[in-house]
Amino acid sequence: PSPFERTVGARMRALRDVTVEVEMLSAAGVAGHGSGVFVAARGDVLTAAHVVRDRRQRFRVVLADGSSREAYVVARDEVHDAALLRASGAPTPFARAIAAPPGAGAWVVCAGYGGQVDAEHKPMESAGVVVAPSFAWAVTEYAPGGRLPIPVRTLRFPAMVRTDCAT
């Protein structure tokens, strides 16, 4: 492999160590899942607020080695669709924030648990480039049922980074 390929591979391995699957648990088992990333050695996990919408639900995070930990919601920010879970246990590797968002054309690695999760609980991974360093994104949630969609709320994210990663 080229030096570039080795660098991307090393970053993907590092990303794999800090990316977790967030499972929503019910009496019947896993009711849903999302992605998260360790942001502190004590087991703090950053995830999306929509993943942990119901604070009364039980949550579990599945680590890269296949082990799991019970987790609970520490904080949620619906406006920015961000939430913090605490999954206490042995210290973990964690992602560190960067000083400034990457610019257009910068190479990035992406990982996450979307759709079906394989039996090994490995995240989908890809590398790509930043296409737009800052763009607005809006998601409208609709009420179920009825013949016409009725908007319940719209979440707006004014400063997102768009990549061409396929996760």
XYZ file of N, CA and C in Angstrom:
501
model
N 0.824 -1.199 0.000
C 0.000 0.000 0.000
C 0.874 1.271 0.000
N 0.311 2.318 -0.545
C 1.018 3.597 -0.595
C 1.009 4.242 0.791
N 1.847 5.242 1.028
C 1.819 5.949 2.316
C 0.427 6.523 2.613
N -0.241 7.051 1.587
C -1.584 7.591 1.784
C -2.538 6.490 2.247
N -2.491 5.317 1.590
C -3.371 4.205 1.960
C -3.075 3.723 3.380
N -1.799 3.693 3.749
C -1.441 3.299 5.112
C -1.987 4.302 6.132
N -1.918 5.591 5.806
C -2.422 6.628 6.712
C -3.935 6.511 6.871
N -4.652 6.345 5.771
C -6.107 6.199 5.841
C -6.460 4.938 6.629
N -5.760 3.850 6.391
C -6.004 2.608 7.124
C -5.790 2.781 8.619
N -4.730 3.490 9.009
C -4.457 3.731 10.425
C -5.557 4.585 11.050
N -6.031 5.576 10.321
C -7.107 6.423 10.855
C -8.403 5.641 10.985
N -8.667 4.756 10.041
C -9.882 3.929 10.138
C -9.805 2.988 11.333
N -8.636 2.409 11.572
C -8.485 1.531 12.740
C -8.701 2.324 14.025
N -8.163 3.539 14.092
C -8.346 4.376 15.276
C -9.815 4.751 15.446
N -10.482 5.055 14.345
C -11.900 5.407 14.391
C -12.735 4.225 14.860
N -12.392 3.044 14.408
C -13.106 1.822 14.807
C -13.049 1.641 16.322
N -11.931 1.983 16.938
C -11.769 1.810 18.390
C -12.640 2.748 19.208
N -13.053 3.871 18.639
C -13.842 4.841 19.403
C -15.311 4.877 18.984
N -15.663 4.186 17.907
C -17.049 4.167 17.425
C -17.805 3.026 18.092
N -19.001 3.312 18.567
C -19.824 2.298 19.226
C -21.197 2.226 18.576
N -21.819 1.083 18.722
C -23.225 0.946 18.355
C -24.035 1.256 19.609
N -25.018 2.128 19.494
C -25.915 2.447 20.601
C -27.195 1.650 20.372
N -27.508 0.767 21.310
C -28.708 -0.058 21.189
C -29.792 0.452 22.138
N -31.018 0.562 21.628
C -32.178 0.873 22.437
C -32.804 -0.454 22.828
N -32.980 -0.688 24.115
C -33.439 -1.990 24.597
C -34.893 -1.937 25.036
N -35.594 -3.029 24.777
C -36.962 -3.198 25.251
C -37.048 -4.574 25.908
N -38.202 -4.910 26.443
C -38.381 -6.223 27.063
C -38.157 -7.342 26.056
N -38.405 -7.060 24.788
C -38.266 -8.077 23.741
C -36.848 -8.150 23.176
N -35.959 -7.256 23.582
C -34.588 -7.257 23.062
C -34.216 -5.895 22.512
N -33.446 -5.885 21.443
C -32.995 -4.637 20.842
C -34.138 -4.057 20.007
N -34.565 -2.829 20.348
C -35.688 -2.188 19.669
C -35.225 -1.248 18.562
N -33.957 -0.896 18.559
C -33.416 0.007 17.553
C -31.954 0.264 17.861
N -31.304 0.977 16.947
C -29.894 1.246 17.184
C -29.459 2.498 16.451
N -28.303 2.986 16.854
C -27.697 4.149 16.223
C -26.196 4.075 16.423
N -25.526 5.162 16.131
C -24.075 5.222 16.240
C -23.677 6.207 17.329
N -22.496 6.013 17.851
C -21.941 6.943 18.825
C -20.434 6.878 18.780
N -19.810 7.809 19.475
C -18.350 7.836 19.535
C -17.931 8.217 20.952
N -16.942 7.483 21.482
C -16.410 7.825 22.792
C -15.724 9.178 22.715
N -16.039 10.066 23.674
C -15.425 11.392 23.718
C -14.690 11.639 25.026
N -14.660 10.646 25.904
C -13.908 10.736 27.153
C -13.555 9.322 27.599
N -12.414 9.186 28.237
C -11.935 7.870 28.669
C -12.872 7.214 29.674
N -13.653 7.998 30.403
C -14.540 7.424 31.431
C -15.787 6.774 30.838
N -15.951 6.839 29.499
C -17.069 6.173 28.859
C -18.167 7.094 28.369
N -17.893 8.385 28.236
C -18.890 9.301 27.678
C -18.990 9.074 26.175
N -20.217 8.970 25.676
C -20.481 8.679 24.269
C -21.336 9.795 23.675
N -20.850 10.408 22.602
C -21.627 11.395 21.869
C -22.450 10.655 20.826
N -23.746 10.935 20.789
C -24.646 10.320 19.818
C -25.669 11.364 19.396
N -26.614 10.970 18.584
C -27.673 11.877 18.151
C -28.826 11.829 19.147
N -29.433 12.976 19.403
C -30.554 13.035 20.346
C -31.711 12.157 19.885
N -31.920 12.047 18.560
C -33.037 11.215 18.101
C -32.814 9.737 18.385
N -31.576 9.336 18.597
C -31.276 7.935 18.925
C -31.730 7.618 20.346
N -31.647 8.588 21.236
C -31.975 8.375 22.655
C -33.148 9.259 23.067
N -34.127 9.371 22.189
C -35.262 10.277 22.420
C -35.975 9.988 23.737
N -36.226 8.735 24.042
C -36.975 8.370 25.248
C -36.013 8.072 26.389
N -35.906 8.998 27.323
C -34.983 8.829 28.463
C -35.343 7.621 29.332
N -36.602 7.185 29.295
C -37.024 6.054 30.130
C -36.566 4.723 29.556
N -36.184 4.711 28.305
C -35.732 3.480 27.661
C -34.342 3.120 28.178
N -34.018 1.846 28.132
C -32.681 1.392 28.511
C -31.796 1.417 27.274
N -30.512 1.714 27.492
C -29.555 1.787 26.393
C -28.323 0.955 26.720
N -27.695 0.497 25.652
C -26.452 -0.265 25.783
C -25.562 0.151 24.628
N -24.253 0.233 24.894
C -23.313 0.494 23.811
C -22.490 -0.759 23.587
N -22.249 -1.068 22.308
C -21.443 -2.223 21.926
C -20.112 -1.682 21.413
N -19.030 -2.100 22.049
C -17.688 -1.619 21.719
C -17.097 -2.404 20.555
N -15.986 -1.910 20.046
C -15.323 -2.526 18.888
C -14.943 -3.981 19.145
N -14.632 -4.331 20.394
C -14.229 -5.708 20.696
C -15.425 -6.635 20.904
N -16.654 -6.107 20.742
C -17.858 -6.918 20.898
C -18.445 -6.883 22.297
N -17.706 -6.362 23.266
C -18.249 -6.266 24.623
C -19.293 -5.152 24.661
N -20.121 -5.160 25.686
C -21.149 -4.133 25.788
C -21.207 -3.574 27.201
N -21.784 -2.380 27.300
C -21.957 -1.704 28.583
C -23.339 -1.068 28.620
N -23.953 -1.127 29.784
C -25.195 -0.380 29.973
C -24.845 1.102 29.901
N -25.779 1.909 29.404
C -25.537 3.343 29.274
C -26.791 4.099 29.671
N -26.601 5.327 30.118
C -27.745 6.180 30.440
C -27.507 7.574 29.880
N -28.606 8.292 29.653
C -28.542 9.623 29.068
C -28.101 10.624 30.128
N -27.023 11.357 29.827
C -26.523 12.405 30.708
C -27.107 13.749 30.279
N -27.142 13.995 28.978
C -27.652 15.263 28.452
C -28.173 15.058 27.038
N -29.157 15.894 26.665
C -29.714 15.858 25.319
C -29.959 17.280 24.841
N -29.646 17.542 23.578
C -29.887 18.840 22.961
C -30.669 18.585 21.678
N -31.994 18.725 21.760
C -32.859 18.456 20.608
C -32.572 19.411 19.456
N -32.254 20.661 19.762
C -32.030 21.663 18.712
C -30.869 21.258 17.809
N -29.801 20.724 18.401
C -28.610 20.336 17.636
C -28.537 18.829 17.391
N -29.586 18.093 17.783
C -29.652 16.639 17.630
C -28.401 15.966 18.186
N -28.028 16.365 19.398
C -26.848 15.794 20.057
C -27.240 15.291 21.441
N -26.594 14.224 21.866
C -26.842 13.690 23.200
C -25.548 13.084 23.732
N -25.458 13.030 25.055
C -24.306 12.431 25.714
C -24.794 11.285 26.584
N -24.215 10.116 26.368
C -24.492 8.939 27.188
C -23.302 8.698 28.104
N -23.540 8.035 29.220
C -22.452 7.585 30.083
C -22.504 6.067 30.093
N -21.416 5.442 29.677
C -21.291 3.983 29.639
C -20.046 3.637 30.446
N -20.183 3.656 31.755
C -19.045 3.492 32.652
C -18.399 2.120 32.508
N -17.125 2.082 32.806
C -16.358 0.850 32.730
C -14.885 1.182 32.658
N -14.102 0.233 32.193
C -12.661 0.460 32.038
C -12.432 1.638 31.093
N -11.353 2.394 31.289
C -11.067 3.522 30.390
C -11.018 3.072 28.925
N -11.488 3.947 28.062
C -11.556 3.644 26.634
C -10.749 4.666 25.840
N -10.310 4.285 24.643
C -9.776 5.309 23.741
C -10.932 6.251 23.393
N -10.632 7.480 23.040
C -11.711 8.403 22.709
C -11.271 9.394 21.647
N -12.261 9.939 20.946
C -12.013 10.926 19.896
C -11.792 12.284 20.540
N -10.900 13.036 19.969
C -10.639 14.389 20.452
C -11.135 15.378 19.417
N -11.731 16.450 19.906
C -12.248 17.480 19.002
C -11.098 18.182 18.291
N -11.359 18.617 17.077
C -10.360 19.383 16.343
C -10.655 20.866 16.530
N -9.644 21.690 16.347
C -9.777 23.125 16.590
C -10.724 23.804 15.606
N -10.729 23.353 14.370
C -11.575 23.976 13.341
C -12.054 22.890 12.389
N -13.233 23.064 11.808
C -13.707 22.053 10.856
C -12.794 21.979 9.638
N -12.703 20.797 9.045
C -11.860 20.667 7.852
C -12.444 21.452 6.686
N -11.572 21.929 5.821
C -12.014 22.693 4.650
C -12.395 21.792 3.498
N -12.987 22.385 2.475
C -13.373 21.644 1.275
C -12.144 20.972 0.681
N -12.297 19.705 0.308
C -11.207 18.955 -0.288
C -10.372 18.174 0.713
N -10.548 18.414 2.030
C -9.782 17.686 3.047
C -10.261 16.235 3.104
N -9.316 15.311 3.273
C -9.663 13.899 3.404
C -10.165 13.630 4.810
N -11.219 12.814 4.921
C -11.783 12.423 6.208
C -12.107 10.936 6.172
N -12.198 10.332 7.349
C -12.687 8.962 7.464
C -14.007 9.011 8.211
N -14.929 8.139 7.839
C -16.274 8.129 8.411
C -16.606 6.706 8.851
N -17.376 6.603 9.926
C -17.821 5.291 10.391
C -19.166 5.447 11.065
N -19.946 4.396 11.039
C -21.230 4.430 11.712
C -21.993 3.139 11.524
N -23.054 3.001 12.303
C -23.921 1.829 12.241
C -25.234 2.262 11.623
N -25.418 1.975 10.359
C -26.661 2.317 9.689
C -27.311 1.054 9.172
N -28.619 1.069 9.039
C -29.311 -0.098 8.501
C -29.091 -1.330 9.364
N -28.828 -2.453 8.733
C -28.580 -3.695 9.457
C -27.165 -3.695 10.020
N -27.017 -4.180 11.237
C -25.707 -4.312 11.859
C -25.305 -5.774 11.751
N -24.086 -6.015 11.270
C -23.659 -7.408 11.111
C -23.431 -8.066 12.467
N -23.314 -9.377 12.469
C -23.172 -10.140 13.710
C -21.908 -9.775 14.479
N -20.907 -9.277 13.791
C -19.659 -8.905 14.458
C -19.701 -7.497 15.021
N -20.782 -6.770 14.794
C -20.945 -5.393 15.282
C -19.814 -4.485 14.822
N -19.445 -4.604 13.576
C -18.412 -3.738 12.998
C -19.093 -2.572 12.292
N -18.606 -1.355 12.498
C -19.232 -0.215 11.813
C -18.911 -0.208 10.325
N -19.791 0.436 9.550
C -19.477 0.692 8.152
C -18.405 1.777 8.157
N -17.425 1.647 7.292
C -16.327 2.605 7.249
C -16.082 3.028 5.819
N -15.707 4.277 5.652
C -15.291 4.742 4.337
C -14.428 5.975 4.503
N -13.738 6.319 3.443
C -12.941 7.543 3.410
C -13.500 8.409 2.299
N -13.364 9.693 2.455
C -13.860 10.606 1.439
C -13.281 11.983 1.635
N -13.839 12.931 0.956
C -13.375 14.311 1.073
C -14.536 15.198 1.509
N -14.177 16.311 2.139
C -15.180 17.302 2.522
C -15.639 18.000 1.242
N -16.931 17.955 0.999
C -17.510 18.575 -0.185
C -17.932 20.014 0.128
N -18.543 20.197 1.290
C -18.978 21.531 1.717
C -18.637 21.682 3.198
N -17.740 22.605 3.538
C -17.341 22.736 4.940
C -18.432 23.293 5.838
N -19.428 23.946 5.283
C -20.514 24.467 6.094
C -21.765 24.567 5.229
N -22.791 23.850 5.624
C -24.049 23.939 4.898
C -25.187 23.735 5.884
N -26.357 24.193 5.539
C -27.531 24.049 6.394
C -28.278 22.780 5.993
N -28.806 22.109 6.982
C -29.546 20.878 6.764
C -30.794 20.946 7.627
N -31.926 20.537 7.120
C -33.164 20.533 7.891
C -33.837 19.184 7.738
N -34.411 18.701 8.831
C -35.142 17.441 8.832
C -36.519 17.733 9.410
N -37.556 17.349 8.684
C -38.919 17.552 9.168
C -39.476 16.207 9.607
N -39.999 16.181 10.816
C -40.619 14.976 11.354
C -42.116 15.087 11.108
N -42.720 14.021 10.600
C -44.141 14.026 10.282
C -44.912 13.110 11.216
N -46.153 13.492 11.507
C -47.031 12.669 12.333
C -47.419 11.422 11.558
N -47.471 10.261 12.213
C -47.853 9.032 11.498
C -49.343 9.025 11.168
N -49.679 8.254 10.158
C -51.079 8.060 9.775
C -51.619 9.227 8.966
N -52.861 9.121 8.613
C -53.506 10.186 7.849
C -53.156 10.109 6.379
N -53.930 10.803 5.564
C -53.699 10.785 4.132
C -52.635 11.793 3.716
N -52.539 12.905 4.426
C -51.552 13.922 4.104
C -50.547 14.035 5.239
N -49.275 14.203 4.925
C -48.293 14.347 6.002
C -48.510 15.654 6.763
N -48.473 15.554 8.067
C -48.629 16.735 8.922
C -47.299 16.961 9.627
N -46.613 18.076 9.331
C -45.325 18.327 9.995
C -45.505 18.505 11.500
N -44.680 17.808 12.261
C -44.709 17.924 13.710
C -43.666 18.957 14.144
N -42.473 18.851 13.582
C -41.408 19.809 13.889
C -40.331 19.686 12.836
N -39.552 20.724 12.709
C -38.417 20.718 11.797
C -37.167 21.037 12.589
N -36.184 20.163 12.494
C -34.888 20.391 13.140
C -33.961 21.011 12.114
N -33.276 22.068 12.472
C -32.368 22.751 11.553
C -30.945 22.675 12.096
N -30.038 22.303 11.227
C -28.627 22.187 11.572
C -27.870 23.158 10.676
N -27.508 24.340 11.177
C -26.956 25.385 10.300
C -25.498 25.196 9.918
N -24.722 24.433 10.638
C -23.293 24.361 10.349
C -22.810 22.919 10.310
N -23.195 22.196 9.282
C -22.788 20.801 9.115
C -21.617 20.722 8.136
N -20.885 19.617 8.207
C -19.824 19.349 7.240
C -20.343 18.237 6.334
N -20.369 18.484 5.041
C -20.838 17.472 4.079
C -19.628 16.790 3.461
N -19.670 15.456 3.436
C -18.601 14.670 2.813
C -19.192 13.789 1.736
N -18.317 13.115 1.007
C -18.795 12.124 0.051
C -18.582 10.705 0.600
N -18.433 10.582 1.938
C -18.305 9.259 2.558
C -19.599 8.487 2.349
N -19.484 7.198 2.224
C -20.648 6.339 2.025
C -20.832 5.465 3.249
N -21.442 5.999 4.303
C -21.746 5.203 5.483
C -23.211 5.259 5.785
